[in-house]
CSV table of C-alpha atoms in Angstrom, one decimal:
chain,number,residue,atom,x,y,z
A,114,MET,CA,53.9,62.4,-32.0
A,115,LEU,CA,51.1,60.4,-33.6
A,116,VAL,CA,52.0,57.7,-36.2
A,117,LEU,CA,48.8,56.5,-37.9
A,118,SER,CA,48.2,53.4,-39.9
A,119,PRO,CA,46.3,54.1,-43.1
A,120,ASN,CA,43.9,51.3,-42.1
A,121,VAL,CA,42.6,53.0,-39.0
A,122,PRO,CA,38.9,53.8,-39.1
A,123,LEU,CA,38.7,57.5,-38.1
A,124,VAL,CA,35.1,57.3,-37.2
A,125,ASP,CA,35.0,55.4,-33.9
A,126,PRO,CA,31.8,53.1,-33.7
A,127,LEU,CA,31.7,53.7,-29.9
A,128,ALA,CA,31.7,57.5,-30.4
A,129,PRO,CA,29.6,58.6,-33.5
A,130,GLY,CA,30.7,61.9,-35.1
A,131,THR,CA,34.4,61.3,-34.4
A,132,ASN,CA,37.0,62.0,-37.1
A,133,ALA,CA,40.8,62.5,-37.5
A,134,ASN,CA,40.8,65.5,-35.1
A,135,SER,CA,38.9,63.9,-32.3
A,136,PRO,CA,41.0,63.9,-29.1
A,137,LEU,CA,42.8,60.7,-28.1
A,138,ILE,CA,43.5,59.5,-24.6
A,139,GLY,CA,45.8,56.6,-24.1
A,140,TRP,CA,45.2,55.4,-20.6
A,141,HIS,CA,44.3,51.7,-21.0
A,142,SER,CA,47.2,49.3,-21.0
A,143,VAL,CA,47.3,45.5,-20.8
A,144,LEU,CA,51.0,45.4,-20.2
A,145,ASP,CA,52.7,44.0,-17.1
A,146,PRO,CA,56.4,43.1,-16.5
A,147,SER,CA,55.9,39.4,-17.0
A,148,MET,CA,54.9,39.9,-20.6
A,149,LEU,CA,58.1,41.6,-21.8
A,150,SER,CA,61.3,40.3,-23.4
A,151,ALA,CA,64.0,42.0,-25.5
A,152,ASP,CA,66.9,41.1,-27.8
A,153,GLU,CA,69.1,43.4,-25.6
A,154,GLU,CA,68.8,44.9,-22.1
A,155,ASP,CA,71.4,46.7,-20.1
A,156,PRO,CA,71.6,45.0,-16.7
A,157,ASP,CA,70.9,48.3,-14.9
A,158,HIS,CA,68.0,49.1,-17.2
A,159,PRO,CA,65.9,45.9,-17.8
A,160,VAL,CA,63.0,45.6,-20.2
A,161,VAL,CA,60.5,45.1,-17.4
A,162,ASN,CA,60.9,48.8,-16.6
A,163,LEU,CA,58.8,49.5,-19.7
A,164,ALA,CA,55.7,48.3,-17.9
A,165,ASN,CA,56.2,50.9,-15.1
A,166,PRO,CA,54.6,54.4,-15.7
A,167,ALA,CA,57.4,56.0,-13.7
A,168,THR,CA,59.5,57.7,-16.3
A,169,PHE,CA,62.7,57.9,-14.1
A,170,LEU,CA,63.1,54.2,-14.8
A,171,ARG,CA,63.9,52.9,-18.3
A,172,TRP,CA,64.8,50.1,-20.6
A,173,GLN,CA,68.0,50.4,-22.5
A,174,GLY,CA,69.7,48.3,-25.1
A,175,GLU,CA,73.4,47.4,-25.2
A,176,SER,CA,74.3,48.5,-28.7
A,177,THR,CA,73.1,50.6,-31.6
A,178,ALA,CA,72.1,47.6,-33.6
A,179,ALA,CA,68.6,46.9,-34.8
A,180,GLN,CA,66.6,45.0,-32.1
A,181,GLU,CA,63.2,43.9,-31.0
A,182,ILE,CA,61.0,44.1,-27.9
A,183,LEU,CA,58.3,41.5,-27.6
A,184,ALA,CA,55.1,41.7,-25.5
A,185,THR,CA,53.4,38.4,-25.0
A,186,ILE,CA,50.0,39.7,-24.0
A,187,GLY,CA,47.8,36.7,-24.6
A,188,LEU,CA,44.4,36.8,-26.4
A,189,VAL,CA,43.0,39.8,-24.7
A,190,ASP,CA,40.3,42.4,-25.7
A,191,GLU,CA,41.1,44.4,-28.8
A,192,VAL,CA,44.1,46.8,-28.7
A,193,ASP,CA,44.8,49.6,-31.2
A,194,TYR,CA,47.8,51.6,-30.0
A,195,VAL,CA,51.3,51.4,-28.5
A,196,GLY,CA,52.6,54.5,-26.6
A,197,PHE,CA,56.1,55.4,-25.7
A,198,ALA,CA,57.2,58.1,-23.2
A,199,ASN,CA,60.8,59.4,-22.4
A,200,HIS,CA,62.7,57.8,-25.3
A,201,ASN,CA,65.5,58.7,-27.7
A,202,PHE,CA,64.1,57.2,-30.9
A,203,GLY,CA,63.8,60.6,-32.6
A,204,SER,CA,67.2,62.2,-31.8
A,205,SER,CA,69.0,58.8,-32.4
A,206,GLN,CA,67.3,58.3,-35.8
A,207,ILE,CA,65.8,54.9,-34.7
A,208,SER,CA,63.0,53.7,-36.9
A,209,VAL,CA,60.0,52.1,-35.1
A,210,GLU,CA,57.6,49.5,-36.5
A,211,ILE,CA,54.8,47.8,-34.6
A,212,GLU,CA,53.9,44.2,-35.6
A,213,GLY,CA,51.1,41.9,-34.3
A,214,SER,CA,50.4,38.2,-34.2
A,215,SER,CA,47.6,35.9,-33.0
A,216,ASP,CA,49.9,32.9,-32.5
A,217,GLY,CA,53.4,34.2,-31.9
A,218,VAL,CA,54.6,32.7,-35.1
A,219,ASP,CA,53.2,34.7,-38.0
A,220,TYR,CA,53.5,38.5,-37.7
A,221,SER,CA,52.0,41.3,-39.8
A,222,SER,CA,52.9,45.0,-39.8
A,223,LEU,CA,50.4,47.1,-37.9
A,224,VAL,CA,52.0,50.5,-38.3
A,225,GLY,CA,55.3,51.9,-39.4
A,226,PRO,CA,58.2,51.7,-39.9
A,227,ALA,CA,58.4,55.4,-39.0
A,228,MET,CA,61.1,57.9,-38.0
A,229,LEU,CA,60.0,60.1,-35.2
A,230,GLY,CA,60.7,63.8,-35.5
A,231,THR,CA,61.2,64.3,-31.7
A,232,ASP,CA,61.8,62.5,-28.5
A,233,GLY,CA,58.4,63.5,-27.2
A,234,PRO,CA,55.7,61.1,-26.2
A,235,ALA,CA,54.6,59.0,-29.2
A,236,LEU,CA,51.4,57.1,-30.1
A,237,PHE,CA,51.4,54.4,-32.8
A,238,ARG,CA,47.7,53.9,-33.7
A,239,PHE,CA,46.6,50.9,-35.8
A,240,GLU,CA,43.4,49.0,-36.7
A,241,PRO,CA,41.8,47.4,-33.6
A,242,GLY,CA,42.5,43.7,-33.2
A,243,ALA,CA,42.9,40.9,-30.6
A,244,TYR,CA,46.6,40.0,-30.7
A,245,SER,CA,48.4,37.6,-28.5
A,246,HIS,CA,51.8,39.1,-29.3
A,247,ILE,CA,52.9,42.7,-30.1
A,248,ARG,CA,56.5,43.1,-31.4
A,249,ILE,CA,58.3,46.4,-31.5
A,250,LYS,CA,61.1,46.5,-34.2
A,251,LEU,CA,63.7,49.2,-33.6
A,252,GLY,CA,66.1,50.0,-36.4
A,253,SER,CA,69.8,50.7,-36.0
A,254,GLY,CA,70.5,54.2,-34.8
A,255,THR,CA,73.2,56.7,-33.9
A,256,ALA,CA,72.9,55.9,-30.1
A,257,ILE,CA,71.9,53.0,-27.9
A,258,PRO,CA,68.1,53.0,-27.7
A,259,PHE,CA,66.2,53.6,-24.5
A,260,CYS,CA,62.6,54.1,-23.4
A,261,SER,CA,61.0,54.6,-20.0
A,262,THR,CA,57.4,53.7,-20.4
A,263,MET,CA,55.3,51.7,-22.9
A,264,TYR,CA,51.6,51.3,-23.0
A,265,ILE,CA,49.7,48.7,-25.2
A,266,GLY,CA,45.9,49.0,-25.1
A,267,LYS,CA,42.7,50.6,-26.5
A,268,LEU,CA,42.5,54.3,-27.1
A,269,LEU,CA,39.7,56.4,-25.7
A,270,VAL,CA,38.4,58.6,-28.6
A,271,VAL,CA,36.5,61.6,-27.3
A,272,PRO,CA,33.5,62.5,-29.5
A,273,ARG,CA,33.8,66.3,-28.8
A,274,LYS,CA,36.6,68.1,-30.5
A,275,MET,CA,38.7,71.0,-29.1
A,276,TYR,CA,39.0,74.3,-30.9
A,277,VAL,CA,40.0,77.2,-28.7
A,278,GLY,CA,41.3,78.0,-25.3
A,279,HIS,CA,43.6,75.0,-25.0
A,280,THR,CA,47.4,75.0,-24.5
A,281,PRO,CA,48.9,72.0,-26.2
A,282,LEU,CA,51.0,70.1,-23.7
A,283,PRO,CA,54.3,70.4,-25.5
A,284,TYR,CA,54.0,74.2,-25.3
A,285,GLY,CA,52.7,74.5,-21.7
A,286,ARG,CA,56.1,75.1,-20.3
A,287,VAL,CA,56.6,75.6,-16.6
A,288,THR,CA,60.2,76.1,-15.5
A,289,GLN,CA,62.0,76.7,-12.2
A,290,VAL,CA,65.1,78.9,-12.6
A,291,ALA,CA,67.9,80.3,-10.7
A,292,ASN,CA,68.9,83.8,-11.8
A,293,GLY,CA,72.4,85.3,-11.3
A,294,ARG,CA,72.6,89.0,-10.6
A,295,SER,CA,75.6,91.1,-9.5
A,296,GLU,CA,75.5,93.6,-6.6
A,297,SER,CA,75.2,96.4,-9.2
A,298,GLY,CA,72.2,94.7,-10.8
A,299,HIS,CA,73.9,93.2,-13.9
A,300,PHE,CA,72.5,89.9,-15.3
A,301,LEU,CA,75.1,87.1,-14.8
A,302,GLY,CA,73.2,84.1,-16.2
A,303,ARG,CA,70.3,81.9,-15.7
A,304,ILE,CA,70.1,78.1,-14.9
A,305,ILE,CA,67.0,76.0,-15.3
A,306,THR,CA,66.7,73.8,-12.3
A,307,GLY,CA,63.4,72.0,-13.2
A,308,GLU,CA,60.9,71.9,-16.0
A,309,TYR,CA,57.5,70.3,-16.8
A,310,ARG,CA,54.4,70.8,-18.9
A,311,GLN,CA,51.0,72.0,-17.7
A,312,SER,CA,47.7,72.4,-19.5
A,313,SER,CA,43.9,71.8,-19.1
A,314,ALA,CA,41.2,70.4,-21.4
A,315,LEU,CA,37.5,71.1,-21.3
A,316,PHE,CA,35.0,68.7,-22.9
A,317,ASP,CA,31.4,69.8,-23.2
A,318,PHE,CA,28.1,68.2,-24.3
A,319,LEU,CA,29.3,64.6,-23.7
A,320,GLU,CA,26.4,62.1,-24.0
A,321,PRO,CA,25.5,60.9,-20.5
A,322,ASP,CA,25.6,57.2,-21.4
A,323,TRP,CA,28.9,57.5,-23.3
A,324,TYR,CA,30.5,59.3,-20.3
A,325,ARG,CA,29.4,56.7,-17.8
A,326,GLU,CA,30.5,53.7,-19.9
A,327,TYR,CA,33.7,54.9,-21.5
A,328,PHE,CA,35.0,58.1,-19.8
A,329,GLU,CA,34.4,57.2,-16.2
A,330,PRO,CA,36.8,54.1,-16.3
A,331,PHE,CA,39.5,56.6,-17.5
A,332,VAL,CA,38.7,58.9,-14.6
A,333,LYS,CA,39.1,56.1,-12.1
A,334,ALA,CA,42.4,54.9,-13.6
A,335,ALA,CA,43.8,58.4,-13.9
A,336,GLN,CA,43.6,58.9,-10.2
A,337,GLU,CA,46.8,56.8,-10.0
A,338,ARG,CA,48.2,56.4,-13.6
A,339,PRO,CA,49.4,58.9,-16.2
A,340,PHE,CA,48.1,58.9,-19.7
A,341,PHE,CA,48.9,59.9,-23.3
A,342,PHE,CA,46.9,62.8,-24.6
A,343,ALA,CA,46.6,64.1,-28.2
A,344,TRP,CA,44.3,67.1,-28.4
A,345,ARG,CA,43.8,67.5,-32.2
A,346,PRO,CA,45.7,64.6,-33.7
A,347,GLY,CA,44.8,65.1,-37.4
A,348,ASP,CA,46.0,68.7,-37.7
A,349,TYR,CA,48.8,68.6,-35.0
A,350,PRO,CA,50.1,65.0,-34.8
A,351,GLU,CA,53.3,66.1,-33.1
A,352,GLU,CA,51.5,67.6,-30.1
A,353,VAL,CA,51.2,64.5,-28.0
A,354,GLY,CA,51.7,64.6,-24.2
A,355,PHE,CA,52.3,62.1,-21.4
A,356,ALA,CA,50.5,63.6,-18.4
A,357,TRP,CA,48.9,63.0,-15.0
A,358,LEU,CA,46.0,64.7,-13.3
A,359,THR,CA,46.6,67.6,-10.9
A,360,ASP,CA,43.0,67.8,-9.7
A,361,ASP,CA,40.1,65.4,-9.4
A,362,ILE,CA,37.8,65.2,-12.3
A,363,ARG,CA,34.3,66.2,-11.3
A,364,PRO,CA,31.7,66.1,-14.2
A,365,VAL,CA,28.7,68.4,-14.2
A,366,ASN,CA,25.5,68.3,-16.2
A,367,SER,CA,25.7,71.0,-18.9
A,368,LEU,CA,22.2,70.6,-20.3
A,369,PRO,CA,18.8,69.5,-19.0
A,370,ASN,CA,19.0,66.3,-21.1
A,371,GLY,CA,21.9,65.1,-19.0
A,372,MET,CA,24.8,65.9,-21.2
A,373,MET,CA,28.1,66.2,-19.3
A,374,ARG,CA,30.9,68.8,-19.1
A,375,VAL,CA,34.2,67.7,-17.7
A,376,ALA,CA,37.6,69.4,-17.3
A,377,LEU,CA,41.1,67.8,-17.1
A,378,ASP,CA,43.8,69.7,-15.3
A,379,MET,CA,47.1,68.0,-16.0
A,380,GLN,CA,50.9,68.2,-15.9
A,381,GLY,CA,53.2,66.3,-18.1
A,382,ILE,CA,56.8,65.4,-18.8
A,383,ALA,CA,59.0,67.9,-20.5
């Protein structure tokens, strides 16, 4: 799900022609474990796990009370999003607000508070700024909050929009099942033993200079790290995925003037 601040400029100055439906890729993150602290953390699920992209690990609080997570990131380059993967903020009715500060003393609200409709991957996008501290405020909920992965960084806004031929990640279901069948052929039941999401995205007519400066760093990082992906965020803000590549990205020239075509084959968390 995408939660958007009303102050966000929807035309990215680095990618002319972008608007609310331009695809978003959240790959860049300045977060590392040493930056993190929390009001509460279960001893078996410490807050440092949030800086790890492995979603089988997680941070977990100790109560259902309102609490905060603080990322002391220092004065870095501009950031404009916080991403969450594998959390229970939606089903547990936990409101989320992102605050920023340049000195660790005075904070301002960047986006939210918001109630998420699902427990799917979530992007909170706000106006770009250089913040030394990012604070995540979680409201009280119906269950103890948890989250596996958090990114804080700068979104990649792709200047070519997607229209047809794409399966949104939340709907790209791939399941492994065990079917029960009697000797006489009757159906006895079905058990899902595994599940993930799978999709692909094709971008055509990318400016050659833009690809080399902004897209290629994502390609290099995605060889090892997963990323958030929103294919048409304006029309379908709930269709955000957290995915990893299943094949190398190999750009090709699509026109004599050097414009690039590139395809992303990916799988994501269910």
